[in-house]
C-alpha cells in the first residue's frame, strides 16, 4: 500500500482477499490486537458489505476509489485509534450509536448495568419513570433505557461539551428529542432545586490513576481522560454521586452505579454508611466481576432537607 507497493498493485490487482490478508498483517506489525478481525471490519465498511457477505466476494478486485477510501482508515487503526472511532459507530444493546474521539466508546459491561436497571424498572410496571444519567457520554445508557424500558423521559448530564454533542446527535437520530434532555455540568450541578428522579444511573469515570500504565493505547491515548479517571483511587466521582444522590431521588428511588473491578464492596460500604439507602446490592458482569452496585433510597431520606 506504500508508494512502491501501489505501483506494484497495477501489475498485481488488490482483490478483497489479498488486501484483507495484507492489512491484517500490517496491523499485526503495529501491535493491533485482533488485527485480522479489524482488517475485515474496515474493508467491509469501505465495500458497504457485511463481513460474511465479503467472504463470498474474495476474488473481487477493489476499485481505485475503494482503495483510496480504505487506505486512510487502515492508517488510523495502525496508529491504535480504536476501531469504533475509525468506523464512527458502536453497537450498544439494540442501538447503533455514533462515537468519535471526545466520547467514551460504550462497553459491554455497561449493557449489564442497563439490564439490571431494566429489571428494576419493569417490576415497577409503569411507563412514566423519570431518570437521570450522570455522565451520559454518547447517551448509551439513557437512550437504551428510553427505548427498552418503562421510562417517560431522562435528563442526561456531562462535563464534556464534546460528549453532549454526540449524545444530542444520537438522541435526534433515534427521534428521542423530546425524551432526553441534555445538561452540562459536574455531578449534581445541572439538577434543579427540588427536582426528583425515580432513578439515578451512572457509569462514572472510575479508573484509578495508578492503573494508567496498564491501559491499552486505544484507551489511554484516544479516549477522553475525563471519561476514564476518577482520581487516585478511582472513587472520586462515585463519592460525589453517593453524597448528592439522596437529595435528587424521589421516594423508593434507585441509585445504580457501574464500578471498576475490585471497587464494589467499597462503594457498597459508602452507601451503607451514608444511612440514606436500603437494599444495597452488588451484581456481577458476564466476566464474573462485581460491576454494578444498586441501592434504594430509604423511606425517610427523600423528605429530608427537600
Ligand atoms: N455513560 C456513558 C457510557 O456508559 O458509555 C459514558 C460513561 S464515561 C465512563 C463517563 C462520562 O462521565 C464521560 O462522558 C465524562 O465526560 C463524564 N464525567 C466525568 N466526570 C463527570 C462529573 N463529575 N460529572 C458529570 N459527568 C462527568
Ligand atoms: N471500562 C473502562 C475501561 O476499562 C472504564 C470506564 C469507566 O471508567 N467508567 O477502561
PDB file of C-alpha atoms in Angstrom, residues 15-301:
ATOM      1  CA  UNK A  15      -8.510  -8.416  -4.546  1.00  0.00           C
ATOM      2  CA  UNK A  16     -10.625  -8.461  -1.401  1.00  0.00           C
ATOM      3  CA  UNK A  17      -8.746 -11.456  -0.028  1.00  0.00           C
ATOM      4  CA  UNK A  18      -5.308 -10.165  -0.860  1.00  0.00           C
ATOM      5  CA  UNK A  19      -5.963  -6.759   0.694  1.00  0.00           C
ATOM      6  CA  UNK A  20      -7.538  -8.350   3.751  1.00  0.00           C
ATOM      7  CA  UNK A  21      -4.510 -10.555   4.379  1.00  0.00           C
ATOM      8  CA  UNK A  22      -2.045  -7.758   3.687  1.00  0.00           C
ATOM      9  CA  UNK A  23      -3.889  -5.365   6.017  1.00  0.00           C
ATOM     10  CA  UNK A  24      -4.241  -7.906   8.802  1.00  0.00           C
ATOM     11  CA  UNK A  25      -0.503  -8.494   8.606  1.00  0.00           C
ATOM     12  CA  UNK A  26       0.239  -4.786   8.625  1.00  0.00           C
ATOM     13  CA  UNK A  27      -1.999  -4.137  11.649  1.00  0.00           C
ATOM     14  CA  UNK A  28      -0.329  -7.020  13.423  1.00  0.00           C
ATOM     15  CA  UNK A  29       3.094  -5.447  12.948  1.00  0.00           C
ATOM     16  CA  UNK A  30       1.666  -2.311  14.593  1.00  0.00           C
ATOM     17  CA  UNK A  31       0.646  -4.323  17.661  1.00  0.00           C
ATOM     18  CA  UNK A  32      -3.089  -4.125  16.981  1.00  0.00           C
ATOM     19  CA  UNK A  33      -4.968  -6.832  18.892  1.00  0.00           C
ATOM     20  CA  UNK A  34      -7.469  -8.745  16.725  1.00  0.00           C
ATOM     21  CA  UNK A  35      -5.679  -7.454  13.610  1.00  0.00           C
ATOM     22  CA  UNK A  36      -7.431  -9.845  11.223  1.00  0.00           C
ATOM     23  CA  UNK A  37     -10.893  -9.057  12.514  1.00  0.00           C
ATOM     24  CA  UNK A  38     -10.277  -5.311  12.419  1.00  0.00           C
ATOM     25  CA  UNK A  39      -8.924  -5.512   8.871  1.00  0.00           C
ATOM     26  CA  UNK A  40     -12.122  -7.327   7.915  1.00  0.00           C
ATOM     27  CA  UNK A  41     -14.346  -4.725   9.568  1.00  0.00           C
ATOM     28  CA  UNK A  42     -12.526  -1.843   7.885  1.00  0.00           C
ATOM     29  CA  UNK A  43     -12.666  -3.451   4.474  1.00  0.00           C
ATOM     30  CA  UNK A  44     -16.302  -4.481   4.856  1.00  0.00           C
ATOM     31  CA  UNK A  45     -17.095  -0.885   5.841  1.00  0.00           C
ATOM     32  CA  UNK A  46     -15.479   0.524   2.709  1.00  0.00           C
ATOM     33  CA  UNK A  47     -17.155  -2.060   0.482  1.00  0.00           C
ATOM     34  CA  UNK A  48     -20.521  -1.480   2.119  1.00  0.00           C
ATOM     35  CA  UNK A  49     -20.819  -5.193   2.840  1.00  0.00           C
ATOM     36  CA  UNK A  50     -21.317  -7.335   5.914  1.00  0.00           C
ATOM     37  CA  UNK A  51     -18.224  -9.302   6.940  1.00  0.00           C
ATOM     38  CA  UNK A  52     -19.826 -12.550   5.852  1.00  0.00           C
ATOM     39  CA  UNK A  53     -21.039 -11.157   2.534  1.00  0.00           C
ATOM     40  CA  UNK A  54     -17.489 -10.101   1.904  1.00  0.00           C
ATOM     41  CA  UNK A  55     -16.369 -13.717   2.151  1.00  0.00           C
ATOM     42  CA  UNK A  56     -18.441 -14.504  -0.911  1.00  0.00           C
ATOM     43  CA  UNK A  57     -16.510 -11.882  -2.878  1.00  0.00           C
ATOM     44  CA  UNK A  58     -12.932 -12.828  -2.037  1.00  0.00           C
ATOM     45  CA  UNK A  59     -11.738 -12.624  -5.608  1.00  0.00           C
ATOM     46  CA  UNK A  60     -13.400  -9.321  -6.338  1.00  0.00           C
ATOM     47  CA  UNK A  61     -10.896  -6.605  -7.297  1.00  0.00           C
ATOM     48  CA  UNK A  62     -11.115  -3.276  -5.473  1.00  0.00           C
ATOM     49  CA  UNK A  63     -11.670  -0.115  -7.466  1.00  0.00           C
ATOM     50  CA  UNK A  64      -9.177   2.750  -7.185  1.00  0.00           C
ATOM     51  CA  UNK A  65     -11.816   4.676  -5.284  1.00  0.00           C
ATOM     52  CA  UNK A  66     -12.341   1.918  -2.744  1.00  0.00           C
ATOM     53  CA  UNK A  67      -8.592   1.705  -2.217  1.00  0.00           C
ATOM     54  CA  UNK A  68      -8.397   5.466  -1.685  1.00  0.00           C
ATOM     55  CA  UNK A  69     -11.133   5.273   0.892  1.00  0.00           C
ATOM     56  CA  UNK A  70      -9.613   2.284   2.647  1.00  0.00           C
ATOM     57  CA  UNK A  71      -6.015   3.496   2.983  1.00  0.00           C
ATOM     58  CA  UNK A  72      -6.569   6.345   5.497  1.00  0.00           C
ATOM     59  CA  UNK A  73      -8.847   4.184   7.653  1.00  0.00           C
ATOM     60  CA  UNK A  74      -6.227   1.460   7.847  1.00  0.00           C
ATOM     61  CA  UNK A  75      -3.593   4.045   8.758  1.00  0.00           C
ATOM     62  CA  UNK A  76      -5.741   5.393  11.572  1.00  0.00           C
ATOM     63  CA  UNK A  77      -6.224   1.932  13.031  1.00  0.00           C
ATOM     64  CA  UNK A  78      -2.484   1.254  12.678  1.00  0.00           C
ATOM     65  CA  UNK A  79      -1.909   4.288  14.944  1.00  0.00           C
ATOM     66  CA  UNK A  80      -4.016   2.409  17.502  1.00  0.00           C
ATOM     67  CA  UNK A  81      -7.060   4.621  17.141  1.00  0.00           C
ATOM     68  CA  UNK A  82      -9.971   2.448  18.313  1.00  0.00           C
ATOM     69  CA  UNK A  83     -11.813   0.649  15.514  1.00  0.00           C
ATOM     70  CA  UNK A  84     -15.059   2.238  16.713  1.00  0.00           C
ATOM     71  CA  UNK A  85     -13.738   5.768  16.207  1.00  0.00           C
ATOM     72  CA  UNK A  86     -12.467   4.863  12.754  1.00  0.00           C
ATOM     73  CA  UNK A  87     -15.834   3.383  11.804  1.00  0.00           C
ATOM     74  CA  UNK A  88     -17.712   6.054  13.768  1.00  0.00           C
ATOM     75  CA  UNK A  89     -20.161   3.573  15.285  1.00  0.00           C
ATOM     76  CA  UNK A  90     -20.597   1.246  18.249  1.00  0.00           C
ATOM     77  CA  UNK A  91     -23.438  -1.176  18.854  1.00  0.00           C
ATOM     78  CA  UNK A  92     -24.914  -0.943  22.332  1.00  0.00           C
ATOM     79  CA  UNK A  93     -27.783  -3.306  23.135  1.00  0.00           C
ATOM     80  CA  UNK A  94     -30.391  -2.624  20.405  1.00  0.00           C
ATOM     81  CA  UNK A  95     -28.842   0.655  19.361  1.00  0.00           C
ATOM     82  CA  UNK A  96     -26.249   1.594  16.785  1.00  0.00           C
ATOM     83  CA  UNK A  97     -24.603   4.697  18.217  1.00  0.00           C
ATOM     84  CA  UNK A  98     -22.324   7.312  16.745  1.00  0.00           C
ATOM     85  CA  UNK A  99     -18.987   7.584  18.550  1.00  0.00           C
ATOM     86  CA  UNK A 100     -15.952   9.734  17.851  1.00  0.00           C
ATOM     87  CA  UNK A 101     -12.883  10.992  19.679  1.00  0.00           C
ATOM     88  CA  UNK A 102     -14.104  13.063  22.633  1.00  0.00           C
ATOM     89  CA  UNK A 103     -16.654  10.495  23.787  1.00  0.00           C
ATOM     90  CA  UNK A 104     -16.183   7.163  25.562  1.00  0.00           C
ATOM     91  CA  UNK A 105     -16.938   4.085  23.466  1.00  0.00           C
ATOM     92  CA  UNK A 106     -19.777   2.323  25.322  1.00  0.00           C
ATOM     93  CA  UNK A 107     -18.707  -1.033  26.806  1.00  0.00           C
ATOM     94  CA  UNK A 108     -20.443  -4.413  27.131  1.00  0.00           C
ATOM     95  CA  UNK A 109     -20.210  -4.133  30.953  1.00  0.00           C
ATOM     96  CA  UNK A 110     -22.485  -1.135  30.729  1.00  0.00           C
ATOM     97  CA  UNK A 111     -25.074  -3.224  28.873  1.00  0.00           C
ATOM     98  CA  UNK A 112     -25.208  -5.199  32.140  1.00  0.00           C
ATOM     99  CA  UNK A 113     -25.878  -2.042  34.120  1.00  0.00           C
ATOM    100  CA  UNK A 114     -28.768  -1.259  31.765  1.00  0.00           C
ATOM    101  CA  UNK A 115     -30.087  -4.823  32.165  1.00  0.00           C
ATOM    102  CA  UNK A 116     -30.154  -4.511  35.975  1.00  0.00           C
ATOM    103  CA  UNK A 117     -31.950  -1.185  35.801  1.00  0.00           C
ATOM    104  CA  UNK A 118     -34.492  -2.602  33.325  1.00  0.00           C
ATOM    105  CA  UNK A 119     -35.309  -5.452  35.689  1.00  0.00           C
ATOM    106  CA  UNK A 120     -35.946  -2.947  38.463  1.00  0.00           C
ATOM    107  CA  UNK A 121     -37.943  -0.602  36.205  1.00  0.00           C
ATOM    108  CA  UNK A 122     -40.164  -3.351  34.761  1.00  0.00           C
ATOM    109  CA  UNK A 123     -41.033  -4.559  38.255  1.00  0.00           C
ATOM    110  CA  UNK A 124     -42.309  -1.087  38.943  1.00  0.00           C
ATOM    111  CA  UNK A 125     -44.601  -1.632  35.972  1.00  0.00           C
ATOM    112  CA  UNK A 126     -45.296   1.923  34.930  1.00  0.00           C
ATOM    113  CA  UNK A 127     -44.459   3.823  31.797  1.00  0.00           C
ATOM    114  CA  UNK A 128     -43.811   7.111  33.481  1.00  0.00           C
ATOM    115  CA  UNK A 129     -40.441   6.760  35.184  1.00  0.00           C
ATOM    116  CA  UNK A 130     -38.060   9.696  35.040  1.00  0.00           C
ATOM    117  CA  UNK A 131     -34.324   9.027  35.107  1.00  0.00           C
ATOM    118  CA  UNK A 132     -31.076  10.908  35.500  1.00  0.00           C
ATOM    119  CA  UNK A 133     -27.996   9.601  33.654  1.00  0.00           C
ATOM    120  CA  UNK A 134     -24.920  11.243  35.186  1.00  0.00           C
ATOM    121  CA  UNK A 135     -22.024  11.403  32.713  1.00  0.00           C
ATOM    122  CA  UNK A 136     -24.116  10.302  29.769  1.00  0.00           C
ATOM    123  CA  UNK A 137     -21.262  10.269  27.221  1.00  0.00           C
ATOM    124  CA  UNK A 138     -22.712   9.008  23.923  1.00  0.00           C
ATOM    125  CA  UNK A 139     -26.112   8.764  25.623  1.00  0.00           C
ATOM    126  CA  UNK A 140     -25.873   4.961  25.582  1.00  0.00           C
ATOM    127  CA  UNK A 141     -27.485   4.300  28.976  1.00  0.00           C
ATOM    128  CA  UNK A 142     -30.295   6.852  28.814  1.00  0.00           C
ATOM    129  CA  UNK A 143     -31.191   6.070  25.191  1.00  0.00           C
ATOM    130  CA  UNK A 144     -31.268   2.302  25.804  1.00  0.00           C
ATOM    131  CA  UNK A 145     -33.445   2.681  28.868  1.00  0.00           C
ATOM    132  CA  UNK A 146     -35.792   5.001  26.992  1.00  0.00           C
ATOM    133  CA  UNK A 147     -36.083   2.583  24.094  1.00  0.00           C
ATOM    134  CA  UNK A 148     -36.408  -0.609  26.145  1.00  0.00           C
ATOM    135  CA  UNK A 149     -37.899   0.325  29.495  1.00  0.00           C
ATOM    136  CA  UNK A 150     -40.955   1.990  31.047  1.00  0.00           C
ATOM    137  CA  UNK A 151     -39.353   5.436  31.104  1.00  0.00           C
ATOM    138  CA  UNK A 152     -41.077   8.627  30.099  1.00  0.00           C
ATOM    139  CA  UNK A 153     -38.010  10.818  29.980  1.00  0.00           C
ATOM    140  CA  UNK A 154     -34.411  11.232  31.023  1.00  0.00           C
ATOM    141  CA  UNK A 155     -32.057  14.014  31.918  1.00  0.00           C
ATOM    142  CA  UNK A 156     -28.508  13.278  30.754  1.00  0.00           C
ATOM    143  CA  UNK A 157     -25.583  15.295  32.045  1.00  0.00           C
ATOM    144  CA  UNK A 158     -21.916  15.561  31.231  1.00  0.00           C
ATOM    145  CA  UNK A 159     -18.905  17.772  31.946  1.00  0.00           C
ATOM    146  CA  UNK A 160     -17.766  17.325  28.358  1.00  0.00           C
ATOM    147  CA  UNK A 161     -19.310  19.522  25.627  1.00  0.00           C
ATOM    148  CA  UNK A 162     -17.967  17.091  23.004  1.00  0.00           C
ATOM    149  CA  UNK A 163     -19.797  14.212  24.666  1.00  0.00           C
ATOM    150  CA  UNK A 164     -23.025  16.202  24.931  1.00  0.00           C
ATOM    151  CA  UNK A 165     -22.815  16.965  21.214  1.00  0.00           C
ATOM    152  CA  UNK A 166     -22.515  13.265  20.358  1.00  0.00           C
ATOM    153  CA  UNK A 167     -25.336  12.400  22.778  1.00  0.00           C
ATOM    154  CA  UNK A 168     -27.563  15.000  21.103  1.00  0.00           C
ATOM    155  CA  UNK A 169     -26.787  13.525  17.676  1.00  0.00           C
ATOM    156  CA  UNK A 170     -27.632  10.012  18.840  1.00  0.00           C
ATOM    157  CA  UNK A 171     -30.795  11.192  20.541  1.00  0.00           C
ATOM    158  CA  UNK A 172     -32.003  13.068  17.479  1.00  0.00           C
ATOM    159  CA  UNK A 173     -31.148  10.181  15.142  1.00  0.00           C
ATOM    160  CA  UNK A 174     -33.390   7.986  17.308  1.00  0.00           C
ATOM    161  CA  UNK A 175     -36.167  10.572  17.298  1.00  0.00           C
ATOM    162  CA  UNK A 176     -35.945  10.964  21.072  1.00  0.00           C
ATOM    163  CA  UNK A 177     -35.535  14.724  21.118  1.00  0.00           C
ATOM    164  CA  UNK A 178     -38.499  15.150  23.440  1.00  0.00           C
ATOM    165  CA  UNK A 179     -37.474  12.468  25.886  1.00  0.00           C
ATOM    166  CA  UNK A 180     -33.792  13.096  26.628  1.00  0.00           C
ATOM    167  CA  UNK A 181     -32.853  16.495  27.951  1.00  0.00           C
ATOM    168  CA  UNK A 182     -29.104  17.137  27.977  1.00  0.00           C
ATOM    169  CA  UNK A 183     -27.474  19.434  30.503  1.00  0.00           C
ATOM    170  CA  UNK A 184     -23.857  20.466  31.004  1.00  0.00           C
ATOM    171  CA  UNK A 185     -22.170  20.347  34.395  1.00  0.00           C
ATOM    172  CA  UNK A 186     -20.442  18.250  37.018  1.00  0.00           C
ATOM    173  CA  UNK A 187     -22.341  15.753  39.150  1.00  0.00           C
ATOM    174  CA  UNK A 188     -25.487  17.373  40.562  1.00  0.00           C
ATOM    175  CA  UNK A 189     -24.783  20.940  39.416  1.00  0.00           C
ATOM    176  CA  UNK A 190     -27.199  20.604  36.486  1.00  0.00           C
ATOM    177  CA  UNK A 191     -30.011  19.297  38.730  1.00  0.00           C
ATOM    178  CA  UNK A 192     -32.567  21.954  39.645  1.00  0.00           C
ATOM    179  CA  UNK A 193     -33.602  22.735  43.208  1.00  0.00           C
ATOM    180  CA  UNK A 194     -36.394  20.408  44.266  1.00  0.00           C
ATOM    181  CA  UNK A 195     -36.052  18.225  41.146  1.00  0.00           C
ATOM    182  CA  UNK A 196     -36.532  14.497  41.900  1.00  0.00           C
ATOM    183  CA  UNK A 197     -35.853  11.376  39.843  1.00  0.00           C
ATOM    184  CA  UNK A 198     -37.119   7.804  40.104  1.00  0.00           C
ATOM    185  CA  UNK A 199     -33.699   6.599  39.020  1.00  0.00           C
ATOM    186  CA  UNK A 200     -30.168   7.921  39.079  1.00  0.00           C
ATOM    187  CA  UNK A 201     -27.879   5.812  36.916  1.00  0.00           C
ATOM    188  CA  UNK A 202     -24.224   6.386  36.153  1.00  0.00           C
ATOM    189  CA  UNK A 203     -21.179   4.819  34.611  1.00  0.00           C
ATOM    190  CA  UNK A 204     -18.794   7.378  36.070  1.00  0.00           C
ATOM    191  CA  UNK A 205     -15.056   7.614  35.467  1.00  0.00           C
ATOM    192  CA  UNK A 206     -13.632   5.083  37.917  1.00  0.00           C
ATOM    193  CA  UNK A 207     -10.166   4.103  36.756  1.00  0.00           C
ATOM    194  CA  UNK A 208      -7.520   4.804  39.432  1.00  0.00           C
ATOM    195  CA  UNK A 209      -4.544   6.935  38.380  1.00  0.00           C
ATOM    196  CA  UNK A 210      -2.198   4.081  39.228  1.00  0.00           C
ATOM    197  CA  UNK A 211      -3.887   1.893  36.606  1.00  0.00           C
ATOM    198  CA  UNK A 212      -2.954   4.284  33.809  1.00  0.00           C
ATOM    199  CA  UNK A 213       0.199   2.395  32.702  1.00  0.00           C
ATOM    200  CA  UNK A 214      -1.788  -0.816  32.336  1.00  0.00           C
ATOM    201  CA  UNK A 215      -4.349   0.598  29.899  1.00  0.00           C
ATOM    202  CA  UNK A 216      -4.271  -0.265  26.196  1.00  0.00           C
ATOM    203  CA  UNK A 217      -3.082   2.513  23.856  1.00  0.00           C
ATOM    204  CA  UNK A 218      -6.569   2.502  22.293  1.00  0.00           C
ATOM    205  CA  UNK A 219      -7.953   3.593  25.660  1.00  0.00           C
ATOM    206  CA  UNK A 220      -5.328   5.819  27.236  1.00  0.00           C
ATOM    207  CA  UNK A 221      -4.143   7.577  24.060  1.00  0.00           C
ATOM    208  CA  UNK A 222      -7.534   8.032  22.423  1.00  0.00           C
ATOM    209  CA  UNK A 223     -10.462   8.033  24.832  1.00  0.00           C
ATOM    210  CA  UNK A 224     -11.093  11.179  26.874  1.00  0.00           C
ATOM    211  CA  UNK A 225      -9.265  11.207  30.216  1.00  0.00           C
ATOM    212  CA  UNK A 226     -12.251  12.791  31.964  1.00  0.00           C
ATOM    213  CA  UNK A 227     -14.311   9.764  30.979  1.00  0.00           C
ATOM    214  CA  UNK A 228     -11.827   7.322  32.496  1.00  0.00           C
ATOM    215  CA  UNK A 229     -10.004   8.593  35.549  1.00  0.00           C
ATOM    216  CA  UNK A 230     -11.630   9.018  38.921  1.00  0.00           C
ATOM    217  CA  UNK A 231      -8.712  10.370  40.969  1.00  0.00           C
ATOM    218  CA  UNK A 232      -6.063   8.499  42.963  1.00  0.00           C
ATOM    219  CA  UNK A 233      -8.302   5.561  43.960  1.00  0.00           C
ATOM    220  CA  UNK A 234     -10.808   5.942  41.126  1.00  0.00           C
ATOM    221  CA  UNK A 235     -13.648   6.672  43.535  1.00  0.00           C
ATOM    222  CA  UNK A 236     -13.688  10.473  43.469  1.00  0.00           C
ATOM    223  CA  UNK A 237     -16.744  10.932  41.240  1.00  0.00           C
ATOM    224  CA  UNK A 238     -18.514   7.943  42.787  1.00  0.00           C
ATOM    225  CA  UNK A 239     -18.157   9.531  46.255  1.00  0.00           C
ATOM    226  CA  UNK A 240     -19.657  12.780  44.977  1.00  0.00           C
ATOM    227  CA  UNK A 241     -22.566  10.866  43.425  1.00  0.00           C
ATOM    228  CA  UNK A 242     -23.256   8.918  46.615  1.00  0.00           C
ATOM    229  CA  UNK A 243     -23.166  12.183  48.605  1.00  0.00           C
ATOM    230  CA  UNK A 244     -25.567  14.016  46.316  1.00  0.00           C
ATOM    231  CA  UNK A 245     -27.960  11.342  45.087  1.00  0.00           C
ATOM    232  CA  UNK A 246     -30.114  11.233  48.223  1.00  0.00           C
ATOM    233  CA  UNK A 247     -31.493  14.714  47.636  1.00  0.00           C
ATOM    234  CA  UNK A 248     -32.187  14.151  43.927  1.00  0.00           C
ATOM    235  CA  UNK A 249     -34.045  10.829  44.276  1.00  0.00           C
ATOM    236  CA  UNK A 250     -37.755  10.509  44.850  1.00  0.00           C
ATOM    237  CA  UNK A 251     -39.327   8.060  47.318  1.00  0.00           C
ATOM    238  CA  UNK A 252     -38.104   4.482  46.722  1.00  0.00           C
ATOM    239  CA  UNK A 253     -35.759   5.862  44.048  1.00  0.00           C
ATOM    240  CA  UNK A 254     -32.960   3.669  42.753  1.00  0.00           C
ATOM    241  CA  UNK A 255     -29.289   4.586  42.525  1.00  0.00           C
ATOM    242  CA  UNK A 256     -27.440   2.283  40.114  1.00  0.00           C
ATOM    243  CA  UNK A 257     -23.706   2.621  39.526  1.00  0.00           C
ATOM    244  CA  UNK A 258     -21.179   0.848  37.372  1.00  0.00           C
ATOM    245  CA  UNK A 259     -17.910   0.414  39.256  1.00  0.00           C
ATOM    246  CA  UNK A 260     -14.421  -0.839  38.487  1.00  0.00           C
ATOM    247  CA  UNK A 261     -13.159  -4.336  39.242  1.00  0.00           C
ATOM    248  CA  UNK A 262     -12.469  -4.561  42.977  1.00  0.00           C
ATOM    249  CA  UNK A 263     -14.416  -1.403  43.885  1.00  0.00           C
ATOM    250  CA  UNK A 264     -17.886  -2.833  44.530  1.00  0.00           C
ATOM    251  CA  UNK A 265     -17.557  -3.571  48.239  1.00  0.00           C
ATOM    252  CA  UNK A 266     -16.022  -0.143  48.940  1.00  0.00           C
ATOM    253  CA  UNK A 267     -18.879   1.535  47.077  1.00  0.00           C
ATOM    254  CA  UNK A 268     -21.476  -0.622  48.839  1.00  0.00           C
ATOM    255  CA  UNK A 269     -19.899   0.424  52.148  1.00  0.00           C
ATOM    256  CA  UNK A 270     -20.147   4.116  51.186  1.00  0.00           C
ATOM    257  CA  UNK A 271     -23.850   3.618  50.521  1.00  0.00           C
ATOM    258  CA  UNK A 272     -24.428   1.718  53.781  1.00  0.00           C
ATOM    259  CA  UNK A 273     -22.533   4.284  55.850  1.00  0.00           C
ATOM    260  CA  UNK A 274     -24.430   7.227  54.330  1.00  0.00           C
ATOM    261  CA  UNK A 275     -27.550   5.880  56.021  1.00  0.00           C
ATOM    262  CA  UNK A 276     -29.662   7.108  53.090  1.00  0.00           C
ATOM    263  CA  UNK A 277     -30.177   3.738  51.425  1.00  0.00           C
ATOM    264  CA  UNK A 278     -31.601   0.284  51.936  1.00  0.00           C
ATOM    265  CA  UNK A 279     -31.188  -2.901  49.901  1.00  0.00           C
ATOM    266  CA  UNK A 280     -27.625  -2.239  48.838  1.00  0.00           C
ATOM    267  CA  UNK A 281     -26.826  -4.902  46.235  1.00  0.00           C
ATOM    268  CA  UNK A 282     -23.859  -5.918  44.117  1.00  0.00           C
ATOM    269  CA  UNK A 283     -24.227  -7.562  40.683  1.00  0.00           C
ATOM    270  CA  UNK A 284     -21.632  -9.285  38.541  1.00  0.00           C
ATOM    271  CA  UNK A 285     -20.895  -8.775  34.864  1.00  0.00           C
ATOM    272  CA  UNK A 286     -20.573 -11.579  32.311  1.00  0.00           C
ATOM    273  CA  UNK A 287     -16.894 -11.941  33.150  1.00  0.00           C
ATOM    274  CA  UNK A 288     -17.886 -12.644  36.775  1.00  0.00           C
ATOM    275  CA  UNK A 289     -16.558  -9.318  38.075  1.00  0.00           C
ATOM    276  CA  UNK A 290     -18.572  -7.335  40.586  1.00  0.00           C
ATOM    277  CA  UNK A 291     -19.614  -4.499  38.329  1.00  0.00           C
ATOM    278  CA  UNK A 292     -22.875  -2.907  39.396  1.00  0.00           C
ATOM    279  CA  UNK A 293     -23.862  -1.503  42.791  1.00  0.00           C
ATOM    280  CA  UNK A 294     -27.503  -0.631  43.371  1.00  0.00           C
ATOM    281  CA  UNK A 295     -29.398   0.768  46.316  1.00  0.00           C
ATOM    282  CA  UNK A 296     -32.868   2.075  47.069  1.00  0.00           C
ATOM    283  CA  UNK A 297     -33.433   5.359  48.834  1.00  0.00           C
ATOM    284  CA  UNK A 298     -34.656   4.678  52.360  1.00  0.00           C
ATOM    285  CA  UNK A 299     -38.192   5.907  53.010  1.00  0.00           C
ATOM    286  CA  UNK A 300     -37.371   8.873  55.247  1.00  0.00           C
ATOM    287  CA  UNK A 301     -34.462  10.255  53.258  1.00  0.00           C
TER     288      UNK A 301
END
